[in-house]
PDB file of C-alpha atoms in Angstrom:
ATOM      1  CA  UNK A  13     142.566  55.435  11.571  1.00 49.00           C
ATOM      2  CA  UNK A  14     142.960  54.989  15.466  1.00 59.00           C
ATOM      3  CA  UNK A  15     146.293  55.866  16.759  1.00 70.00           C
ATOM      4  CA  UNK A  16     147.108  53.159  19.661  1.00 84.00           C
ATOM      5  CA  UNK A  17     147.596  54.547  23.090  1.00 92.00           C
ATOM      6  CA  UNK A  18     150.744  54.131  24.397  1.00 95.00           C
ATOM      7  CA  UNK A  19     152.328  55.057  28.138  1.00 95.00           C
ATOM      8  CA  UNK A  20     155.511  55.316  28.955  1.00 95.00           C
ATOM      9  CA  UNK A  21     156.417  52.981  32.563  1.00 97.00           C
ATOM     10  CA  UNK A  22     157.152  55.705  35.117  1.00 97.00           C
ATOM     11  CA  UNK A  23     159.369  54.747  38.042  1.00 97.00           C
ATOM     12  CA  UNK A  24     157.516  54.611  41.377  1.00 97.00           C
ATOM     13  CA  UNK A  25     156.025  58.139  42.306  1.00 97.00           C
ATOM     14  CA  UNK A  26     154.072  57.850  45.916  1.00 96.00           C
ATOM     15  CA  UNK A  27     152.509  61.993  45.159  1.00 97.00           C
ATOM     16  CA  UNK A  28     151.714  60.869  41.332  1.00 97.00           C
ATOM     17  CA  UNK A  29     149.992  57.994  42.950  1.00 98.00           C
ATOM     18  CA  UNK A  30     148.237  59.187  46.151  1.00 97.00           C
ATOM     19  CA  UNK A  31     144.786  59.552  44.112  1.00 96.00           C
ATOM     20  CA  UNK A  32     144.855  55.770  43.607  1.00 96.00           C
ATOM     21  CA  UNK A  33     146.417  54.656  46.959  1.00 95.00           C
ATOM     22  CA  UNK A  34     149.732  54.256  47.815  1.00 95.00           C
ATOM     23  CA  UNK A  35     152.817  52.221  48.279  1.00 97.00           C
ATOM     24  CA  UNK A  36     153.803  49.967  50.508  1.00 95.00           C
ATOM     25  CA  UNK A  37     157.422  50.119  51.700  1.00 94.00           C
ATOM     26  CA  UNK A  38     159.388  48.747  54.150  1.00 91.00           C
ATOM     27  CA  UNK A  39     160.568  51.399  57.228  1.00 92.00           C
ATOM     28  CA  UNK A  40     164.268  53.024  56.898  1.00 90.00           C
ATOM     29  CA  UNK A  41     165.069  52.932  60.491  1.00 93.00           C
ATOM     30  CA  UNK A  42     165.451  49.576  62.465  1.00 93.00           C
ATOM     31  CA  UNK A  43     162.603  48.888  64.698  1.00 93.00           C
ATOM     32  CA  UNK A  44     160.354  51.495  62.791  1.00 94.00           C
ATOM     33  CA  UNK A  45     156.707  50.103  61.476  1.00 93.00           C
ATOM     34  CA  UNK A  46     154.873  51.482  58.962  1.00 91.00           C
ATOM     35  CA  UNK A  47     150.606  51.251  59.831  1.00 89.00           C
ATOM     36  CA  UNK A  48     148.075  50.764  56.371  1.00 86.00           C
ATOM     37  CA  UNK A  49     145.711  49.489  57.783  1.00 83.00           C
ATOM     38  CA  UNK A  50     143.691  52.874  57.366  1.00 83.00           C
ATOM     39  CA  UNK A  51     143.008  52.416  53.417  1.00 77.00           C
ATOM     40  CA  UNK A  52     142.365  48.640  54.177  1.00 74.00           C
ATOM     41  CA  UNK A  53     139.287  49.750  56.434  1.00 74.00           C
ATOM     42  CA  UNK A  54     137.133  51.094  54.026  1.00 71.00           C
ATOM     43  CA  UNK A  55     134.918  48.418  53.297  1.00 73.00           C
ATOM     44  CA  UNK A  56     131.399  47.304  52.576  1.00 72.00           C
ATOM     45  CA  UNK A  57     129.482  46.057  55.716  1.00 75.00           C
ATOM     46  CA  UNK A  58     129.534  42.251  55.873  1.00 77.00           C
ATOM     47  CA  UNK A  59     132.422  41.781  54.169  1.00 79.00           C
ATOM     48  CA  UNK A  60     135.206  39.276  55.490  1.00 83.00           C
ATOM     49  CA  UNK A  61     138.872  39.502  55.230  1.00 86.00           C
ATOM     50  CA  UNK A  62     140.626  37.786  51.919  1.00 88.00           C
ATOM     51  CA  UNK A  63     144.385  36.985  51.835  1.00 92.00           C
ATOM     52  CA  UNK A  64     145.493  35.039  49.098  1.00 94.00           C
ATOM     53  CA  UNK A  65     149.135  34.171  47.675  1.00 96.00           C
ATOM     54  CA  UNK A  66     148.873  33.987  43.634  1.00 96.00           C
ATOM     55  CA  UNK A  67     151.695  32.654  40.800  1.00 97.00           C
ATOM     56  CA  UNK A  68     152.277  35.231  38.112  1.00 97.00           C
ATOM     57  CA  UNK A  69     153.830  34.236  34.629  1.00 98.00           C
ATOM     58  CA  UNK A  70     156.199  36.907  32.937  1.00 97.00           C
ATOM     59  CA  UNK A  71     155.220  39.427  30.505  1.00 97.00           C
ATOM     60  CA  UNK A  72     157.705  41.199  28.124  1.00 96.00           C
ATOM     61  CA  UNK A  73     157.553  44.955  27.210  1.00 96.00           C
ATOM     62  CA  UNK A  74     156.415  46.407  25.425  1.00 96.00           C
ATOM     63  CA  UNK A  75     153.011  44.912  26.857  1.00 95.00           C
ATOM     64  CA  UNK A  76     149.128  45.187  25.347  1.00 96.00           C
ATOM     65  CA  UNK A  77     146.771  45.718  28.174  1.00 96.00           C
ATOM     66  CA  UNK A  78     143.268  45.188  26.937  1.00 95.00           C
ATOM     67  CA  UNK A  79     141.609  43.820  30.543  1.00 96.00           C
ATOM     68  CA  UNK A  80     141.521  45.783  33.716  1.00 97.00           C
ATOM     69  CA  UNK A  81     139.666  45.737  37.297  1.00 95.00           C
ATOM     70  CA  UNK A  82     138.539  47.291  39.654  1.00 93.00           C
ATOM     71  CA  UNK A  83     137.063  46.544  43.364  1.00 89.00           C
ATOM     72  CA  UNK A  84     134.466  49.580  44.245  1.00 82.00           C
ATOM     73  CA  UNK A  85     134.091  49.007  47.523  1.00 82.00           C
ATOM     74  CA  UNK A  86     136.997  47.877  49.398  1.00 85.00           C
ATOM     75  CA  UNK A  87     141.203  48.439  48.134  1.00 90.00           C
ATOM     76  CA  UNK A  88     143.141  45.882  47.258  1.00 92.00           C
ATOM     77  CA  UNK A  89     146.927  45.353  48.381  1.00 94.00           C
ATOM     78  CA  UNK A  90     149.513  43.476  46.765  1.00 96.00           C
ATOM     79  CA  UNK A  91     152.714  42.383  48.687  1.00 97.00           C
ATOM     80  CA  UNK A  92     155.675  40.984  46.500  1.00 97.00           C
ATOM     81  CA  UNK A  93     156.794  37.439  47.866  1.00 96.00           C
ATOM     82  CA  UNK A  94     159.111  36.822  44.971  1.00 96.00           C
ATOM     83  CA  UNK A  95     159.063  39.455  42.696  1.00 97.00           C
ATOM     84  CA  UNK A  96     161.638  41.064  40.267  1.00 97.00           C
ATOM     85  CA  UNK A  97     160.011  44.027  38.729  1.00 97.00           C
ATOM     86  CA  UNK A  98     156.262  44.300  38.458  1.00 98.00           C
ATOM     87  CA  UNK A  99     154.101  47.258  36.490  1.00 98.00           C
ATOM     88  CA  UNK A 100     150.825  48.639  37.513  1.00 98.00           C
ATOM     89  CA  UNK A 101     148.904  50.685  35.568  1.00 98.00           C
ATOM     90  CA  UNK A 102     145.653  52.976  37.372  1.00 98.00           C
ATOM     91  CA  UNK A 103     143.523  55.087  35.751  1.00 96.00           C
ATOM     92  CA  UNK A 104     140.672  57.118  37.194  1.00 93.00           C
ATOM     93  CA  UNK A 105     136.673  56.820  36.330  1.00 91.00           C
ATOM     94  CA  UNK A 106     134.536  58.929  34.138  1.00 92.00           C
ATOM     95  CA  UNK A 107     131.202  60.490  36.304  1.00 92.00           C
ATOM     96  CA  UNK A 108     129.298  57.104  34.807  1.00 93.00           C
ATOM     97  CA  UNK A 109     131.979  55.200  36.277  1.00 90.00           C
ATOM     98  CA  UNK A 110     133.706  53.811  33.480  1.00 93.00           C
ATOM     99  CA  UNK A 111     137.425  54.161  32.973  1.00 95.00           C
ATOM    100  CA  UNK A 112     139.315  56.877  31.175  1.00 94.00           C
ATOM    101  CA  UNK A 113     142.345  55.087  29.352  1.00 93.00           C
ATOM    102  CA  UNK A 114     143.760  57.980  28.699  1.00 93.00           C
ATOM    103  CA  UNK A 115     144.184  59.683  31.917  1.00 94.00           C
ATOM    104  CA  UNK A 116     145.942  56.211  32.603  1.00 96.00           C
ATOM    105  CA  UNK A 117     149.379  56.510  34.940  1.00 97.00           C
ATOM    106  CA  UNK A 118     151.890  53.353  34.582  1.00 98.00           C
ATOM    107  CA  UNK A 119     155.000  52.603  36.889  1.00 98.00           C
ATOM    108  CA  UNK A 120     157.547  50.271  36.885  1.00 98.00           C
ATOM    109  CA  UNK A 121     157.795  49.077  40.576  1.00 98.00           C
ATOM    110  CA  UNK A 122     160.711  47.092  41.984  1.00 97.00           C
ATOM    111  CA  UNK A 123     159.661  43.359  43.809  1.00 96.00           C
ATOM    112  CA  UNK A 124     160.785  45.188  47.105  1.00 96.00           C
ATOM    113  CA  UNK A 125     157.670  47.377  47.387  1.00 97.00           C
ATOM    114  CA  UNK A 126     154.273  46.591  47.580  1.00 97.00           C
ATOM    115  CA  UNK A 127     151.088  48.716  46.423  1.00 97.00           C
ATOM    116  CA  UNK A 128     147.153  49.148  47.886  1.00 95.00           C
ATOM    117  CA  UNK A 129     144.187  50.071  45.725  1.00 95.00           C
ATOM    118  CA  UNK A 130     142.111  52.304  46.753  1.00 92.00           C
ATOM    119  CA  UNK A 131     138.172  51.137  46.116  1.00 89.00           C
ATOM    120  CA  UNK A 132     137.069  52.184  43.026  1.00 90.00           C
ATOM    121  CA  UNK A 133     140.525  52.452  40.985  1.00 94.00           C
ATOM    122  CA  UNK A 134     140.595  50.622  37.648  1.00 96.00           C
ATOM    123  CA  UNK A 135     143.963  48.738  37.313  1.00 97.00           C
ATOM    124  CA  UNK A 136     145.844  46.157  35.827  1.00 97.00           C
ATOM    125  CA  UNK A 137     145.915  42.685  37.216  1.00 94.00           C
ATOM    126  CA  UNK A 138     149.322  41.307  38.706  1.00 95.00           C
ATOM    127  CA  UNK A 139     151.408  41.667  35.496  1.00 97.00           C
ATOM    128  CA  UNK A 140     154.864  40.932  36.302  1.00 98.00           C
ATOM    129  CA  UNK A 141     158.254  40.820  34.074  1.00 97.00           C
ATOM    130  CA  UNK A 142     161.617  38.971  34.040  1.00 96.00           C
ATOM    131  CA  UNK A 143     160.647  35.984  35.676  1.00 97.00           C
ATOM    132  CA  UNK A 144     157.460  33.766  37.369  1.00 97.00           C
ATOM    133  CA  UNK A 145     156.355  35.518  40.560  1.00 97.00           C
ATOM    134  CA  UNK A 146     153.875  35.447  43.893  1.00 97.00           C
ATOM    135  CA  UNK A 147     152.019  38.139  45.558  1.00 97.00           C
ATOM    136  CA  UNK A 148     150.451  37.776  48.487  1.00 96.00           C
ATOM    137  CA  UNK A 149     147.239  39.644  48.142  1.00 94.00           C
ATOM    138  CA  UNK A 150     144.484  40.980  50.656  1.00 92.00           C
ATOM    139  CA  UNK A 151     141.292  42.593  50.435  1.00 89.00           C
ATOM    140  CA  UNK A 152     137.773  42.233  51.612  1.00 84.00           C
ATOM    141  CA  UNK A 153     134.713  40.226  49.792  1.00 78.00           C
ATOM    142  CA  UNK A 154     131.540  39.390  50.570  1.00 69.00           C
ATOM    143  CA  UNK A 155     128.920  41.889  52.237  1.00 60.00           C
ATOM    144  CA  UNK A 156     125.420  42.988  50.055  1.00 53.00           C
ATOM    145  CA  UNK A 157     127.281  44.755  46.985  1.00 57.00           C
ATOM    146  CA  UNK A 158     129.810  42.787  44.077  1.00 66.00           C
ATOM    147  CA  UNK A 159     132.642  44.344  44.453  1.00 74.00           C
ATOM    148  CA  UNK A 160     134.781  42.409  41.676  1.00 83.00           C
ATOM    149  CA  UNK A 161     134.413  44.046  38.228  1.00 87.00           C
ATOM    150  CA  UNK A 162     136.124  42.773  35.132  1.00 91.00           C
ATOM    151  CA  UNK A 163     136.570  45.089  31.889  1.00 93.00           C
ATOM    152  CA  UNK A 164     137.761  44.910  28.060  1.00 95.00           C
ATOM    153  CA  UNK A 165     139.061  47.821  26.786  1.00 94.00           C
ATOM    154  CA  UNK A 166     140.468  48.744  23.712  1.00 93.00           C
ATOM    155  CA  UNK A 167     144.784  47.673  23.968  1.00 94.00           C
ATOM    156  CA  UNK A 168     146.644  50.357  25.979  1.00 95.00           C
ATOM    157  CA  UNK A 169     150.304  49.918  24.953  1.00 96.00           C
ATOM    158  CA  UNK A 170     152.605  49.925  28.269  1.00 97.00           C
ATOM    159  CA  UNK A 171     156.470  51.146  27.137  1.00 95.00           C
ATOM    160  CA  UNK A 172     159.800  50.641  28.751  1.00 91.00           C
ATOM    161  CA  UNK A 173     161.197  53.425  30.159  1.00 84.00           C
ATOM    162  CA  UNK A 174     163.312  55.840  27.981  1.00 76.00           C
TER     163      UNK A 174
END
């Protein structure tokens, strides 16, 4: 018998995170700005510019994740509009590429903070809790290589914080 993986929701952890990208957080000082446009630069040749806003219906912990994604050639950012708490879960790639469950890292993020991809991280799909939400969304698509891939896995179980 399989034992079901299951991951505890972390709270937000920018050095647990850094292999995967980073957060994106508003500036503590008046007047300061806060630059990403670095990790949004990496991207294939020929590619154009996407931003998007999306509508996200609530999920309820503790949640089943059996679908993930991942963009190999450009990172992905996610900006709360209207957000109450949101999770993302990363994990990293095995040398053939394919993801390694369990070496998976899950947070519990608040709808003040935002979150980039970097290209090539598996992760789960806007999955938000408490209430309906919107993102707004930006990447890069187009350009010679597909850079939207789509995965079932076997259910990951993502916990509530003890």
């Amino acid at each position: 018998m399989t034992t079901k993986l299951t991951i505890p929701l972390l709270a937000p952890d920018p050095a647990a995170f850094a292999p995967y990208g980073q957060f994106v957080a508003p500036p503590a000082t008046p007047g300061e700005r806060r630059f990403y446009s670095e990790v949004l630069d990496r991207r294939p040749a020929g590619s154009v510019p996407v931003l998007h806003t999306n509508h996200v219906l609530p999920q309820t912990l503790p949640l089943d994740v059996t679908r993930i994604e991942r963009h190999a050639h450009a990172a992905q950012c996610f900006i709360p509009l209207d957000v109450a708490r949101y999770v993302v879960m990363v994990m990293p790639s095995a040398a053939d590429g394919s993801p390694l469950p369990e070496q998976a890292l899950a947070m519990l993020m608040p709808g003040t903070m935002g979150v980039v991809f970097n290209p090539g991280v598996w992760h789960l799909g806007a999955t938000v809790l408490d209430k309906a939400a919107s993102f707004t969304v930006l990447m890069w698509r187009g350009g010679a290589q597909a850079d939207d891939q789509f995965l079932t896995i076997p259910p990951v179980t993502l916990a509530a914080p003890s």
